Structure formats: structure tokens, C-alpha cells
Amino acid sequence: DGGITQSPKYLFRKEGQNVTLSCEQNLNHDAMYWYRQDPGQGLRLIYYSQIVNDFQKGDIAEGYSVSREKKESFPLTVTSAQKNPTAFYLCASSILEAGGSDTQYFGPGTRLTVL
Amino acid sequence: AQTVTQSQPEMSVQEAETVTLSCTYDTSESDYYLFWYKQPPSRQMILVIRQEAYKQQNATENRFSVNFQKAAKSFSLKISDSQLGDAAMYFCAYRSGGAQKLVFGQGTRLTINP
């Protein structure tokens, strides 16, 4: 099946620890994104990548890091520098289309809880 | 900066009836795209419908249609013949033609009453 997978579904972290959230897509999409969702709010962009080995900061990149070594993979690391990491994290991907008309499709998300 | 506002935190409708969810946005750009996403209890974001700003015709996908009023910067979603499976959070989102970021509204929780 084609799609976007995120793992794990639930993740618990102790304060001071780094954790890495996985995002994989087999849609051959060019661009990948990480969003954060807090209760009662919409999504906010953390990082995005349009091409392998290149990525850009979004609105709330502080305390997060990413890599894009393969087209199909875009892992997100939540570092100990992130002050309030408990949230729902959603990965998305899209084909880059001429004129910027691409649509983003989302994975099932990872719920991160800091204990 | 662009902003998206959904003024209805919650809406409810009887099964089989029609409901309209409101969305307004603020932008100075002429090239942009608008989206409605559905987030059911599973929390996965599912694309419902999208609209290109340069198109005058309102987008339609089966029971879902939009009323796109470009001058008023309004982008409402109409759900006809509501079904129990339509119950979810609905998010309106904006994307500039030259950017990758989606800007989301706060969401509207839709309840379907049997």
C-alpha cells in the first residue's frame, strides 16, 4: 500500500532525553514536512524539506532537528532544548508541482508525552 | 503574515441535514490555495477539498462543496446529507503559491446527531 507511515504511535520521554520520531513515505513525493498540534489548536510547521540533504526551518523549529538523507525518510528529533515537547506530531508529504499547486497529505501522527 | 480564522469552535447537525462551516483568511497575495482537512478521532488529517484562488468556480467533492468568496476572503465548507462518519474536527488551511507552509485555523468540531 502506498502512503505515509509514522512510528511509534505513542512515545513517552523523560525530561532531558532526546527522542526521534520516524516518518516514511512510499509515494515518491519530493517534499516532506513536520507539524506540531497542541490541544484545541491547528497545526504549526516545524521543519520542511523539498529535496534530499536540504531542509528549512518552519515557525517553531527551536528545540527540534531533522535530516533528509533519503527521499522517502524525514525523521524528527525532539531535543532536550524543546521546553514543552508534549504534543501530537504529524508528518506530511507532497509532490512539488509547477506553480506551487501541490497538496500535502498527512501520516497518522505520533503522540509524544514527556513524563 | 497570513492568518486563518474559524469562528465556530463547535457545530452540530442532524444526520441527513446540511451544515456549513465558516472560514475567513487574511492575505495580501493573489496566488494562493485553500484547503479543508478533516481530523477524525484517529487524529489523521484527511484532505476533504481544495480550491485554487485563480479559479472562480467553487470546488466540489461529492457531498462536500465550498463557497469561495475571494473579495470577502471567505472560504466556507458545506456538507450535504450529513452522515455519522462526518463527525470530526475540520480545519481550514491556507497556502501561498510561493511557499510550502500551510497556515491552519483553530478548527471546528462537528457533531452529527442521529
Short mmCIF file of C-alpha atoms in Angstrom, two decimals:
data_model
loop_
_atom_site.label_atom_id
_atom_site.label_comp_id
_atom_site.label_asym_id
_atom_site.label_seq_id
_atom_site.Cartn_x
_atom_site.Cartn_y
_atom_site.Cartn_z
CA ASP A 1 0.00 0.00 0.00
CA GLY A 2 1.19 3.50 -0.75
CA GLY A 3 1.18 6.03 1.99
CA ILE A 4 2.89 7.79 4.84
CA THR A 5 3.82 5.91 7.98
CA GLN A 6 4.83 7.33 11.32
CA SER A 7 6.25 5.44 14.24
CA PRO A 8 5.77 4.98 17.05
CA LYS A 9 2.12 5.87 17.55
CA TYR A 10 2.73 6.75 21.19
CA LEU A 11 6.05 7.82 22.67
CA PHE A 12 6.99 8.63 26.24
CA ARG A 13 10.09 10.56 27.14
CA LYS A 14 11.74 11.56 30.34
CA GLU A 15 12.82 15.14 30.74
CA GLY A 16 16.31 15.74 29.41
CA GLN A 17 16.18 12.97 26.83
CA ASN A 18 16.30 13.32 23.07
CA VAL A 19 13.80 11.26 21.07
CA THR A 20 13.44 10.64 17.35
CA LEU A 21 10.12 10.33 15.54
CA SER A 22 10.08 8.37 12.31
CA CYS A 23 8.32 9.37 9.09
CA GLU A 24 8.50 7.30 5.91
CA GLN A 25 6.63 7.68 2.62
CA ASN A 26 6.50 5.45 -0.45
CA LEU A 27 4.59 7.89 -2.61
CA ASN A 28 7.73 9.18 -4.33
CA HIS A 29 6.87 12.65 -3.04
CA ASP A 30 9.55 15.30 -3.25
CA ALA A 31 8.72 17.36 -0.19
CA MET A 32 8.19 16.33 3.40
CA TYR A 33 7.01 18.30 6.43
CA TRP A 34 6.71 18.12 10.21
CA TYR A 35 3.87 19.81 12.05
CA ARG A 36 3.03 20.06 15.71
CA GLN A 37 -0.53 20.11 17.07
CA ASP A 38 -1.41 21.22 20.59
CA PRO A 39 -4.83 20.66 22.17
CA GLY A 40 -7.53 22.86 20.71
CA GLN A 41 -5.22 24.31 18.09
CA GLY A 42 -4.39 23.93 14.46
CA LEU A 43 -1.08 22.67 13.17
CA ARG A 44 2.16 24.63 13.19
CA LEU A 45 5.10 23.93 10.89
CA ILE A 46 8.35 22.78 12.49
CA TYR A 47 10.57 21.91 9.50
CA TYR A 48 10.20 21.02 5.86
CA SER A 49 12.39 19.58 3.13
CA GLN A 50 11.97 19.89 -0.61
CA ILE A 51 14.97 17.81 -1.62
CA VAL A 52 17.39 15.28 -0.16
CA ASN A 53 20.07 16.77 2.09
CA ASP A 54 18.28 20.10 2.34
CA PHE A 55 15.66 21.37 4.79
CA GLN A 56 14.22 24.63 6.02
CA LYS A 57 13.01 25.87 9.40
CA GLY A 58 9.34 26.49 9.92
CA ASP A 59 7.68 28.69 12.50
CA ILE A 60 8.62 26.69 15.60
CA ALA A 61 11.95 24.97 14.83
CA GLU A 62 13.65 25.74 18.15
CA GLY A 63 14.43 22.56 20.08
CA TYR A 64 13.96 20.30 17.06
CA SER A 65 16.28 18.87 14.42
CA VAL A 66 15.73 16.91 11.21
CA SER A 67 17.63 15.10 8.50
CA ARG A 68 16.78 14.11 4.94
CA GLU A 69 19.32 11.50 3.84
CA LYS A 70 16.81 9.61 1.72
CA LYS A 71 13.88 10.86 -0.34
CA GLU A 72 11.44 8.61 1.47
CA SER A 73 12.52 9.39 5.04
CA PHE A 74 12.36 12.53 7.18
CA PRO A 75 12.99 11.80 10.88
CA LEU A 76 12.38 14.45 13.52
CA THR A 77 14.46 14.64 16.70
CA VAL A 78 12.94 16.37 19.70
CA THR A 79 15.86 17.55 21.79
CA SER A 80 16.07 18.38 25.47
CA ALA A 81 16.15 22.03 24.44
CA GLN A 82 12.47 21.87 23.49
CA LYS A 83 10.76 23.36 26.53
CA ASN A 84 7.30 21.92 26.09
CA PRO A 85 7.51 18.90 23.80
CA THR A 86 4.29 17.15 24.81
CA ALA A 87 2.13 17.33 21.69
CA PHE A 88 0.82 15.45 18.68
CA TYR A 89 3.28 15.39 15.76
CA LEU A 90 2.16 14.99 12.18
CA CYS A 91 4.32 14.30 9.16
CA ALA A 92 3.18 15.22 5.66
CA SER A 93 4.46 14.92 2.12
CA SER A 94 3.69 16.38 -1.28
CA ILE A 95 4.73 16.37 -4.90
CA LEU A 96 6.29 19.66 -5.87
CA GLU A 97 4.22 20.96 -8.74
CA ALA A 98 4.79 23.85 -11.09
CA GLY A 99 3.15 26.99 -9.79
CA GLY A 100 3.14 25.75 -6.23
CA SER A 101 -0.13 23.88 -6.54
CA ASP A 102 0.96 20.81 -4.59
CA THR A 103 -1.27 19.33 -1.91
CA GLN A 104 0.07 17.96 1.36
CA TYR A 105 -1.00 14.52 2.58
CA PHE A 106 -0.59 13.51 6.19
CA GLY A 107 0.55 10.47 8.12
CA PRO A 108 -1.30 9.08 11.16
CA GLY A 109 0.76 11.03 13.71
CA THR A 110 2.79 10.35 16.84
CA ARG A 111 1.66 11.36 20.32
CA LEU A 112 4.67 12.39 22.41
CA THR A 113 4.34 12.71 26.16
CA VAL A 114 7.08 13.96 28.45
CA LEU A 115 6.96 12.36 31.88
CA ALA B 1 1.60 37.26 7.89
CA GLN B 2 -1.35 35.28 6.69
CA THR B 3 -3.96 34.23 9.22
CA VAL B 4 -6.90 31.85 9.07
CA THR B 5 -9.91 32.21 11.35
CA GLN B 6 -12.61 29.67 12.06
CA SER B 7 -15.19 31.44 14.19
CA GLN B 8 -17.24 28.36 15.12
CA PRO B 9 -15.44 26.20 17.71
CA GLU B 10 -18.29 23.68 17.62
CA MET B 11 -21.19 22.86 15.33
CA SER B 12 -23.82 20.17 15.40
CA VAL B 13 -26.27 18.92 12.80
CA GLN B 14 -28.89 16.23 12.46
CA GLU B 15 -28.00 13.27 10.32
CA ALA B 16 -29.01 13.78 6.66
CA GLU B 17 -29.17 17.56 7.02
CA THR B 18 -26.83 20.18 5.61
CA VAL B 19 -24.25 22.13 7.60
CA THR B 20 -21.91 24.96 6.67
CA LEU B 21 -18.58 25.60 8.37
CA SER B 22 -17.10 29.08 8.16
CA CYS B 23 -13.55 30.15 7.42
CA THR B 24 -12.04 33.56 6.74
CA TYR B 25 -8.46 34.36 5.92
CA ASP B 26 -6.26 37.39 5.65
CA THR B 27 -3.73 37.81 2.89
CA SER B 28 -2.40 40.43 0.52
CA GLU B 29 -1.39 37.88 -2.08
CA SER B 30 -3.28 36.95 -5.23
CA ASP B 31 -1.79 33.49 -5.76
CA TYR B 32 -2.80 31.03 -3.08
CA TYR B 33 -4.60 27.79 -2.32
CA LEU B 34 -7.21 26.95 0.27
CA PHE B 35 -7.94 23.58 1.83
CA TRP B 36 -10.35 21.88 4.17
CA TYR B 37 -8.95 18.97 6.17
CA LYS B 38 -10.90 16.58 8.35
CA GLN B 39 -9.42 15.12 11.54
CA PRO B 40 -11.50 12.22 12.91
CA PRO B 41 -10.90 10.69 16.35
CA SER B 42 -7.98 8.71 14.88
CA ARG B 43 -6.32 12.16 14.51
CA GLN B 44 -5.05 11.58 11.00
CA MET B 45 -5.56 14.66 8.82
CA ILE B 46 -7.57 13.82 5.71
CA LEU B 47 -7.90 16.17 2.77
CA VAL B 48 -11.54 16.99 2.08
CA ILE B 49 -11.35 19.59 -0.66
CA ARG B 50 -9.08 22.23 -2.14
CA GLN B 51 -9.61 25.46 -4.03
CA GLU B 52 -7.24 27.43 -6.23
CA ALA B 53 -7.63 31.18 -5.77
CA TYR B 54 -7.44 31.83 -9.51
CA LYS B 55 -10.47 29.63 -10.17
CA GLN B 56 -13.85 31.31 -9.92
CA GLN B 57 -15.73 28.04 -9.86
CA ASN B 58 -16.33 26.60 -6.41
CA ALA B 59 -14.75 23.19 -5.79
CA THR B 60 -16.99 20.19 -5.19
CA GLU B 61 -16.23 16.66 -4.00
CA ASN B 62 -19.35 14.51 -3.73
CA ARG B 63 -21.30 15.76 -0.68
CA PHE B 64 -18.70 18.44 0.09
CA SER B 65 -18.63 21.81 -1.59
CA VAL B 66 -17.15 25.20 -0.87
CA ASN B 67 -18.37 28.75 -1.19
CA PHE B 68 -15.26 30.71 -2.15
CA GLN B 69 -15.73 34.47 -1.92
CA LYS B 70 -12.34 35.90 -2.91
CA ALA B 71 -13.15 39.56 -2.36
CA ALA B 72 -14.55 38.82 1.09
CA LYS B 73 -11.70 36.38 1.82
CA SER B 74 -14.19 33.76 2.86
CA PHE B 75 -14.00 30.01 2.26
CA SER B 76 -16.88 28.07 3.80
CA LEU B 77 -17.43 24.32 3.59
CA LYS B 78 -20.90 22.89 3.00
CA ILE B 79 -21.59 19.27 3.89
CA SER B 80 -24.80 17.92 2.39
CA ASP B 81 -26.68 14.85 3.59
CA SER B 82 -24.55 14.67 6.75
CA GLN B 83 -23.51 11.20 7.83
CA LEU B 84 -22.34 9.89 11.20
CA GLY B 85 -18.90 9.35 9.70
CA ASP B 86 -18.59 13.08 9.03
CA ALA B 87 -18.17 13.74 12.75
CA ALA B 88 -14.67 15.16 13.21
CA MET B 89 -12.60 18.29 13.65
CA TYR B 90 -12.49 20.30 10.47
CA PHE B 91 -9.58 22.59 9.71
CA CYS B 92 -9.39 25.31 7.12
CA ALA B 93 -5.88 25.92 5.76
CA TYR B 94 -4.17 28.45 3.52
CA ARG B 95 -1.03 28.16 1.46
CA SER B 96 0.65 30.88 -0.54
CA GLY B 97 1.54 29.92 -4.09
CA GLY B 98 5.17 30.68 -3.40
CA ALA B 99 5.50 28.97 -0.04
CA GLN B 100 5.46 25.47 1.39
CA LYS B 101 3.83 26.21 4.72
CA LEU B 102 0.18 25.51 5.42
CA VAL B 103 -1.42 28.02 7.77
CA PHE B 104 -4.22 26.42 9.75
CA GLY B 105 -7.26 27.77 11.50
CA GLN B 106 -8.16 26.67 15.03
CA GLY B 107 -10.65 24.09 13.84
CA THR B 108 -14.39 23.42 14.16
CA ARG B 109 -15.64 20.34 15.97
CA LEU B 110 -18.59 18.90 14.06
CA THR B 111 -21.04 16.60 15.81
CA ILE B 112 -23.63 14.59 13.88
CA ASN B 113 -26.80 13.79 15.82
CA PRO B 114 -28.57 10.56 14.81
#
